């Protein structure tokens, strides 16, 4: 049976990695090697330009807009104890479906899909969880912005004060792979790093000022040099995970996927895209994505296949020959044709909406419909990936058609609740404005 390792970086920019044209020297040798051994996608998109909504889509294989919890951008600590804002335990998930087929399942890293006692990784299909429950936490004290201890193991507090979180997660992932190699059980390992998400802390340097406090946000501290070192340390851990798979003889029939939960933040390299986290411009939703599966994927492939984060659930279920739940049909699309042939492509319309600035977007083929506040745009993103030349006035019929297609899709989703909010800690004013 095929094993699965899904590695999710947090706030990594489209061009941060060397294999995506990154301008920082030797920042990602392990991921660059993974791309050389597998397939690199150039038109991979996150389900959202902010973290927790993408995670709802990834674990359910469905547009996040079908669930109340995903209307928060992102889901913040104010919902501790909420009975409604989180991933409902009864909803089928990638780990719960694989578990019924005999898989061992683990989440090592960030959850961010609701707080106990009503929501947790183990209520949604994971046999094991080690990591934080919220968004950004200190890499050394493991405290969230409210000063709460936020590192848990299977629902209980885990005290690893002083240990660098990126390394802790990498260590646990390697241990988990070695355990599964020993018992020969098929497994899903969701390895969800917090790096390179704020706070800006490296293995050898803590954030100044400290991250806790009601007025502190993502605009405090850091530098591009600190950010690059955080990516290097993330990359080192991923290299250790890949080496552990190969050393255990599991590499050949393990599908390993690496991507980011949304576009990059203030220190990220998104070139040539504009915008970033919180934006439905390309820089907020277009992300690096690499897949390695030697048994199936030819080395060195580059695919232009459009896809969303949630498509990986459909892909993994298909690879495991596990059917989705009949009452919860997937919105995601299996990517097997593209994995088998890098030159193969198929139509994949993709839709987004955001509370923040009342954004909406649809990419269909080479065309993208975008609305920000009350302004509408039509871009040919194949030739204008920086989204500079608005074609709306030149092609009003295409604009109207794509607007109607987006509105038809939106009618099939739940309306945005009136009490849904946008977190103020993300500093959207720091992002390029249109």
Short mmCIF file of C-alpha atoms in Angstrom, two decimals, residues 44-381:
data_model
loop_
_atom_site.label_atom_id
_atom_site.label_comp_id
_atom_site.label_asym_id
_atom_site.label_seq_id
_atom_site.Cartn_x
_atom_site.Cartn_y
_atom_site.Cartn_z
CA UNK A 44 -0.36 25.31 -7.85
CA UNK A 45 -2.81 27.35 -5.79
CA UNK A 46 -3.80 27.37 -2.13
CA UNK A 47 -7.49 27.18 -1.29
CA UNK A 48 -7.18 30.48 0.56
CA UNK A 49 -4.69 33.32 1.00
CA UNK A 50 -4.78 32.73 4.75
CA UNK A 51 -3.92 29.70 6.86
CA UNK A 52 -6.84 28.00 8.60
CA UNK A 53 -9.32 28.14 5.66
CA UNK A 54 -6.79 26.29 3.49
CA UNK A 55 -6.40 23.66 6.20
CA UNK A 56 -10.17 23.08 6.29
CA UNK A 57 -10.10 22.43 2.54
CA UNK A 58 -7.04 20.18 2.70
CA UNK A 59 -8.40 17.84 5.35
CA UNK A 60 -11.95 17.63 3.92
CA UNK A 61 -11.23 17.72 0.18
CA UNK A 62 -14.04 20.27 -0.15
CA UNK A 63 -14.27 24.01 -0.53
CA UNK A 64 -13.77 25.46 2.91
CA UNK A 65 -16.76 27.74 2.40
CA UNK A 66 -19.00 24.75 3.16
CA UNK A 67 -18.00 24.95 6.86
CA UNK A 68 -18.64 27.73 9.37
CA UNK A 69 -15.20 27.53 10.94
CA UNK A 70 -13.44 28.37 7.70
CA UNK A 71 -15.23 31.72 7.44
CA UNK A 72 -12.73 33.08 9.96
CA UNK A 73 -9.65 34.59 8.34
CA UNK A 74 -7.97 33.03 10.26
CA UNK A 75 -9.46 31.13 13.21
CA UNK A 76 -8.07 32.96 16.26
CA UNK A 77 -7.74 32.25 19.96
CA UNK A 78 -10.95 34.11 20.75
CA UNK A 79 -12.76 30.90 19.76
CA UNK A 80 -11.22 28.78 22.52
CA UNK A 81 -14.09 26.75 23.92
CA UNK A 82 -16.40 27.45 20.96
CA UNK A 83 -18.83 24.66 20.08
CA UNK A 84 -19.40 25.88 16.52
CA UNK A 85 -16.19 27.32 15.08
CA UNK A 86 -13.96 24.41 14.18
CA UNK A 87 -13.82 21.21 12.15
CA UNK A 88 -16.87 19.11 13.11
CA UNK A 89 -15.68 15.69 14.35
CA UNK A 90 -18.44 13.98 12.36
CA UNK A 91 -17.15 15.38 9.04
CA UNK A 92 -15.17 12.80 7.01
CA UNK A 93 -11.53 13.74 6.55
CA UNK A 94 -8.48 12.47 4.73
CA UNK A 95 -7.11 10.79 7.89
CA UNK A 96 -10.48 9.37 8.98
CA UNK A 97 -11.13 7.79 5.58
CA UNK A 98 -7.62 6.36 5.30
CA UNK A 99 -7.87 5.08 8.86
CA UNK A 100 -10.91 2.97 7.94
CA UNK A 101 -8.76 1.39 5.22
CA UNK A 102 -6.11 0.29 7.70
CA UNK A 103 -3.77 3.29 7.67
CA UNK A 104 -1.93 4.67 10.68
CA UNK A 105 -2.45 8.45 10.78
CA UNK A 106 -0.51 11.25 12.44
CA UNK A 107 -0.46 15.03 12.45
CA UNK A 108 2.90 16.38 13.52
CA UNK A 109 2.66 20.14 13.60
CA UNK A 110 0.04 22.85 13.40
CA UNK A 111 -3.69 22.05 13.69
CA UNK A 112 -5.50 25.45 13.60
CA UNK A 113 -8.96 23.94 13.01
CA UNK A 114 -10.66 24.61 16.34
CA UNK A 115 -9.97 24.22 20.02
CA UNK A 116 -10.67 21.46 22.56
CA UNK A 117 -12.79 20.12 24.02
CA UNK A 118 -15.07 20.20 20.98
CA UNK A 119 -12.45 20.04 18.21
CA UNK A 120 -9.08 18.34 17.93
CA UNK A 121 -6.91 16.29 15.55
CA UNK A 122 -7.79 13.03 17.30
CA UNK A 123 -11.52 13.76 16.94
CA UNK A 124 -11.00 14.13 13.18
CA UNK A 125 -9.15 10.96 12.28
CA UNK A 126 -5.59 11.28 13.50
CA UNK A 127 -4.28 8.49 15.74
CA UNK A 128 -1.52 10.75 16.97
CA UNK A 129 -0.88 14.48 17.21
CA UNK A 130 2.13 16.45 18.37
CA UNK A 131 2.24 20.20 17.84
CA UNK A 132 0.43 23.50 18.44
CA UNK A 133 -3.33 23.93 18.12
CA UNK A 134 -3.39 27.63 17.17
CA UNK A 135 -1.69 29.77 14.53
CA UNK A 136 1.61 31.42 15.31
CA UNK A 137 3.46 30.37 18.47
CA UNK A 138 6.90 31.13 19.84
CA UNK A 139 9.47 28.72 18.45
CA UNK A 140 11.15 28.40 21.88
CA UNK A 141 8.55 28.97 24.62
CA UNK A 142 5.70 27.52 22.55
CA UNK A 143 3.35 30.23 23.84
CA UNK A 144 0.68 31.77 21.62
CA UNK A 145 0.06 35.51 21.36
CA UNK A 146 -2.19 35.41 24.40
CA UNK A 147 0.56 33.85 26.53
CA UNK A 148 -1.08 30.41 26.56
CA UNK A 149 1.10 27.30 26.45
CA UNK A 150 0.34 25.75 23.06
CA UNK A 151 2.27 22.57 22.46
CA UNK A 152 0.32 19.35 22.99
CA UNK A 153 0.76 15.64 22.48
CA UNK A 154 -2.43 13.64 22.03
CA UNK A 155 -4.44 16.24 23.87
CA UNK A 156 -2.11 16.68 26.83
CA UNK A 157 0.35 19.55 27.45
CA UNK A 158 3.84 18.80 26.18
CA UNK A 159 6.71 20.60 27.88
CA UNK A 160 9.70 21.09 25.61
CA UNK A 161 10.64 24.59 26.75
CA UNK A 162 13.67 25.95 24.95
CA UNK A 163 13.60 23.43 22.09
CA UNK A 164 13.31 25.02 18.63
CA UNK A 165 9.90 24.06 17.26
CA UNK A 166 10.97 23.41 13.66
CA UNK A 167 13.55 20.91 14.87
CA UNK A 168 11.09 19.31 17.30
CA UNK A 169 8.64 18.66 14.47
CA UNK A 170 11.35 17.29 12.19
CA UNK A 171 12.62 14.99 14.96
CA UNK A 172 9.14 13.63 15.63
CA UNK A 173 8.48 13.08 11.93
CA UNK A 174 11.68 11.05 11.53
CA UNK A 175 10.79 8.99 14.61
CA UNK A 176 7.31 8.35 13.26
CA UNK A 177 8.66 7.11 9.93
CA UNK A 178 11.10 4.78 11.72
CA UNK A 179 8.24 3.38 13.82
CA UNK A 180 6.08 2.73 10.77
CA UNK A 181 9.01 1.09 9.01
CA UNK A 182 9.39 -1.25 11.98
CA UNK A 183 5.74 -2.31 12.07
CA UNK A 184 5.29 -2.12 8.26
CA UNK A 185 1.92 -0.41 8.65
CA UNK A 186 0.78 1.92 5.84
CA UNK A 187 0.57 5.49 7.05
CA UNK A 188 -0.47 9.07 6.46
CA UNK A 189 1.90 11.58 8.02
CA UNK A 190 0.69 15.18 7.91
CA UNK A 191 3.78 17.24 8.71
CA UNK A 192 2.54 20.80 9.14
CA UNK A 193 5.38 23.13 10.07
CA UNK A 194 4.84 26.59 11.52
CA UNK A 195 7.92 27.86 9.66
CA UNK A 196 8.51 30.34 8.22
CA UNK A 197 5.45 31.96 9.85
CA UNK A 198 6.03 34.85 12.26
CA UNK A 199 7.49 35.23 14.93
CA UNK A 200 10.83 35.67 13.23
CA UNK A 201 13.04 33.27 15.20
CA UNK A 202 15.90 31.07 14.06
CA UNK A 203 17.52 28.16 15.79
CA UNK A 204 20.08 30.55 17.27
CA UNK A 205 18.06 33.70 17.75
CA UNK A 206 14.85 34.62 19.55
CA UNK A 207 12.37 37.27 18.51
CA UNK A 208 12.63 40.84 19.80
CA UNK A 209 10.24 42.01 21.13
CA UNK A 210 8.60 38.86 22.55
CA UNK A 211 5.52 37.75 20.62
CA UNK A 212 2.91 37.88 23.36
CA UNK A 213 0.76 40.92 24.00
CA UNK A 214 -2.45 42.37 22.63
CA UNK A 215 -0.81 45.03 20.46
CA UNK A 216 1.86 42.94 18.82
CA UNK A 217 1.40 41.61 15.33
CA UNK A 218 3.17 40.39 12.24
CA UNK A 219 4.86 43.73 11.57
CA UNK A 220 7.15 43.55 14.61
CA UNK A 221 10.78 42.55 14.31
CA UNK A 222 12.46 40.25 11.85
CA UNK A 223 14.56 40.77 8.75
CA UNK A 224 14.99 39.08 5.41
CA UNK A 225 18.16 37.41 6.74
CA UNK A 226 16.29 35.89 9.69
CA UNK A 227 13.53 34.76 7.35
CA UNK A 228 16.00 33.06 4.99
CA UNK A 229 17.59 31.21 7.90
CA UNK A 230 14.16 30.00 9.02
CA UNK A 231 13.60 28.59 5.53
CA UNK A 232 17.02 26.90 5.60
CA UNK A 233 16.18 25.23 8.91
CA UNK A 234 12.81 24.13 7.55
CA UNK A 235 14.57 22.70 4.50
CA UNK A 236 17.09 20.83 6.65
CA UNK A 237 14.27 19.10 8.51
CA UNK A 238 12.53 18.10 5.28
CA UNK A 239 15.81 16.67 4.02
CA UNK A 240 16.01 14.51 7.13
CA UNK A 241 12.45 13.27 6.56
CA UNK A 242 13.20 12.31 2.95
CA UNK A 243 16.41 10.57 4.02
CA UNK A 244 14.51 8.65 6.72
CA UNK A 245 12.03 7.37 4.15
CA UNK A 246 14.82 6.22 1.85
CA UNK A 247 16.84 4.65 4.68
CA UNK A 248 13.77 2.67 5.76
CA UNK A 249 13.14 1.42 2.25
CA UNK A 250 9.86 3.35 2.06
CA UNK A 251 10.80 6.08 -0.37
CA UNK A 252 9.84 4.33 -3.58
CA UNK A 253 6.15 3.88 -2.76
CA UNK A 254 5.56 6.95 -0.60
CA UNK A 255 3.86 9.95 -2.16
CA UNK A 256 5.48 12.99 -0.56
CA UNK A 257 3.88 16.37 -1.27
CA UNK A 258 5.30 19.71 -0.22
CA UNK A 259 3.45 23.02 -0.51
CA UNK A 260 2.49 26.17 1.42
CA UNK A 261 -0.83 27.04 3.04
CA UNK A 262 -0.97 30.45 1.33
CA UNK A 263 1.23 33.06 -0.31
CA UNK A 264 4.13 34.69 1.46
CA UNK A 265 4.24 37.52 3.97
CA UNK A 266 6.43 40.60 4.25
CA UNK A 267 9.87 38.96 3.89
CA UNK A 268 8.85 36.38 1.29
CA UNK A 269 9.93 36.34 -2.33
CA UNK A 270 6.83 36.10 -4.52
CA UNK A 271 8.46 37.28 -7.75
CA UNK A 272 7.09 37.82 -10.35
CA UNK A 273 3.70 37.83 -8.61
CA UNK A 274 2.11 40.77 -6.79
CA UNK A 275 0.37 40.79 -3.43
CA UNK A 276 0.73 38.28 -0.64
CA UNK A 277 -1.04 36.73 2.30
CA UNK A 278 -4.66 37.96 2.63
CA UNK A 279 -4.82 38.85 -1.09
CA UNK A 280 -6.51 37.02 -3.98
CA UNK A 281 -3.92 38.44 -6.34
CA UNK A 282 -1.49 35.74 -7.51
CA UNK A 283 1.02 36.42 -4.75
CA UNK A 284 -1.55 35.49 -2.10
CA UNK A 285 -2.69 32.16 -3.54
CA UNK A 286 -0.08 30.83 -5.96
CA UNK A 287 2.31 28.61 -4.04
CA UNK A 288 5.26 26.26 -4.59
CA UNK A 289 4.29 22.60 -4.81
CA UNK A 290 6.55 19.57 -5.23
CA UNK A 291 5.56 15.90 -5.39
CA UNK A 292 7.92 12.92 -5.09
CA UNK A 293 6.73 9.36 -5.67
CA UNK A 294 9.47 7.39 -7.48
CA UNK A 295 7.19 4.44 -8.24
CA UNK A 296 4.85 6.68 -10.22
CA UNK A 297 6.38 10.11 -10.90
CA UNK A 298 9.29 10.44 -13.32
CA UNK A 299 12.19 12.48 -11.99
CA UNK A 300 12.64 16.07 -13.06
CA UNK A 301 9.11 16.75 -14.32
CA UNK A 302 7.60 20.23 -14.44
CA UNK A 303 3.80 20.42 -14.63
CA UNK A 304 1.64 23.41 -15.52
CA UNK A 305 -1.51 21.64 -14.32
CA UNK A 306 -3.77 24.02 -12.40
CA UNK A 307 -4.81 22.66 -9.03
CA UNK A 308 -5.91 23.62 -5.51
CA UNK A 309 -4.73 22.35 -2.13
CA UNK A 310 -7.85 20.21 -1.70
CA UNK A 311 -7.03 18.23 -4.86
CA UNK A 312 -4.38 16.35 -2.91
CA UNK A 313 -7.02 14.65 -0.75
CA UNK A 314 -8.72 13.33 -3.89
CA UNK A 315 -5.32 12.26 -5.24
CA UNK A 316 -4.34 10.38 -2.10
CA UNK A 317 -7.69 8.64 -1.72
CA UNK A 318 -7.46 7.51 -5.34
CA UNK A 319 -3.91 6.24 -4.79
CA UNK A 320 -5.08 4.27 -1.75
CA UNK A 321 -8.19 3.01 -3.58
CA UNK A 322 -10.39 4.53 -0.88
CA UNK A 323 -13.75 6.02 -1.83
CA UNK A 324 -14.83 9.41 -0.48
CA UNK A 325 -17.88 9.57 1.78
CA UNK A 326 -21.04 9.50 -0.31
CA UNK A 327 -22.74 12.23 1.74
CA UNK A 328 -19.73 14.55 1.46
CA UNK A 329 -18.72 14.54 -2.23
CA UNK A 330 -15.30 15.98 -2.91
CA UNK A 331 -14.75 19.30 -4.62
CA UNK A 332 -11.12 18.31 -5.11
CA UNK A 333 -9.96 16.61 -8.30
CA UNK A 334 -7.47 13.71 -8.42
CA UNK A 335 -4.19 14.67 -10.10
CA UNK A 336 -3.10 11.20 -11.26
CA UNK A 337 -3.09 12.12 -14.98
CA UNK A 338 -0.67 14.98 -14.33
CA UNK A 339 1.51 12.87 -12.02
CA UNK A 340 1.82 10.18 -14.68
CA UNK A 341 2.67 12.66 -17.44
CA UNK A 342 4.07 16.13 -16.70
CA UNK A 343 2.89 17.32 -20.09
CA UNK A 344 -0.70 16.26 -19.49
CA UNK A 345 -3.19 18.95 -18.57
CA UNK A 346 -6.93 19.18 -18.01
CA UNK A 347 -9.41 21.95 -17.30
CA UNK A 348 -9.61 22.91 -13.64
CA UNK A 349 -11.68 26.04 -12.82
CA UNK A 350 -10.80 27.34 -9.33
CA UNK A 351 -12.83 29.70 -7.14
CA UNK A 352 -12.09 31.87 -4.13
CA UNK A 353 -13.77 34.43 -1.91
CA UNK A 354 -12.54 36.45 1.07
CA UNK A 355 -14.20 38.56 3.75
CA UNK A 356 -11.13 40.79 3.74
CA UNK A 357 -11.79 43.61 1.25
CA UNK A 358 -14.75 41.66 -0.17
CA UNK A 359 -12.51 39.80 -2.57
CA UNK A 360 -13.58 37.22 -5.13
CA UNK A 361 -11.65 35.37 -7.82
CA UNK A 362 -12.05 32.71 -10.49
CA UNK A 363 -9.27 31.24 -12.57
CA UNK A 364 -10.43 29.28 -15.61
CA UNK A 365 -7.74 28.37 -18.10
CA UNK A 366 -5.52 31.35 -18.81
CA UNK A 367 -8.10 33.86 -17.60
CA UNK A 368 -8.67 35.20 -14.10
CA UNK A 369 -11.62 37.22 -12.84
CA UNK A 370 -10.80 39.27 -9.75
CA UNK A 371 -12.82 41.67 -7.63
CA UNK A 372 -11.32 43.68 -4.77
CA UNK A 373 -13.64 46.00 -2.86
CA UNK A 374 -15.79 47.39 -5.68
CA UNK A 375 -13.18 47.11 -8.43
CA UNK A 376 -13.33 44.33 -11.05
CA UNK A 377 -10.47 43.00 -13.13
CA UNK A 378 -9.93 40.52 -15.93
CA UNK A 379 -6.40 39.23 -16.48
CA UNK A 380 -4.73 36.87 -18.89
CA UNK A 381 -2.43 35.46 -16.24
#
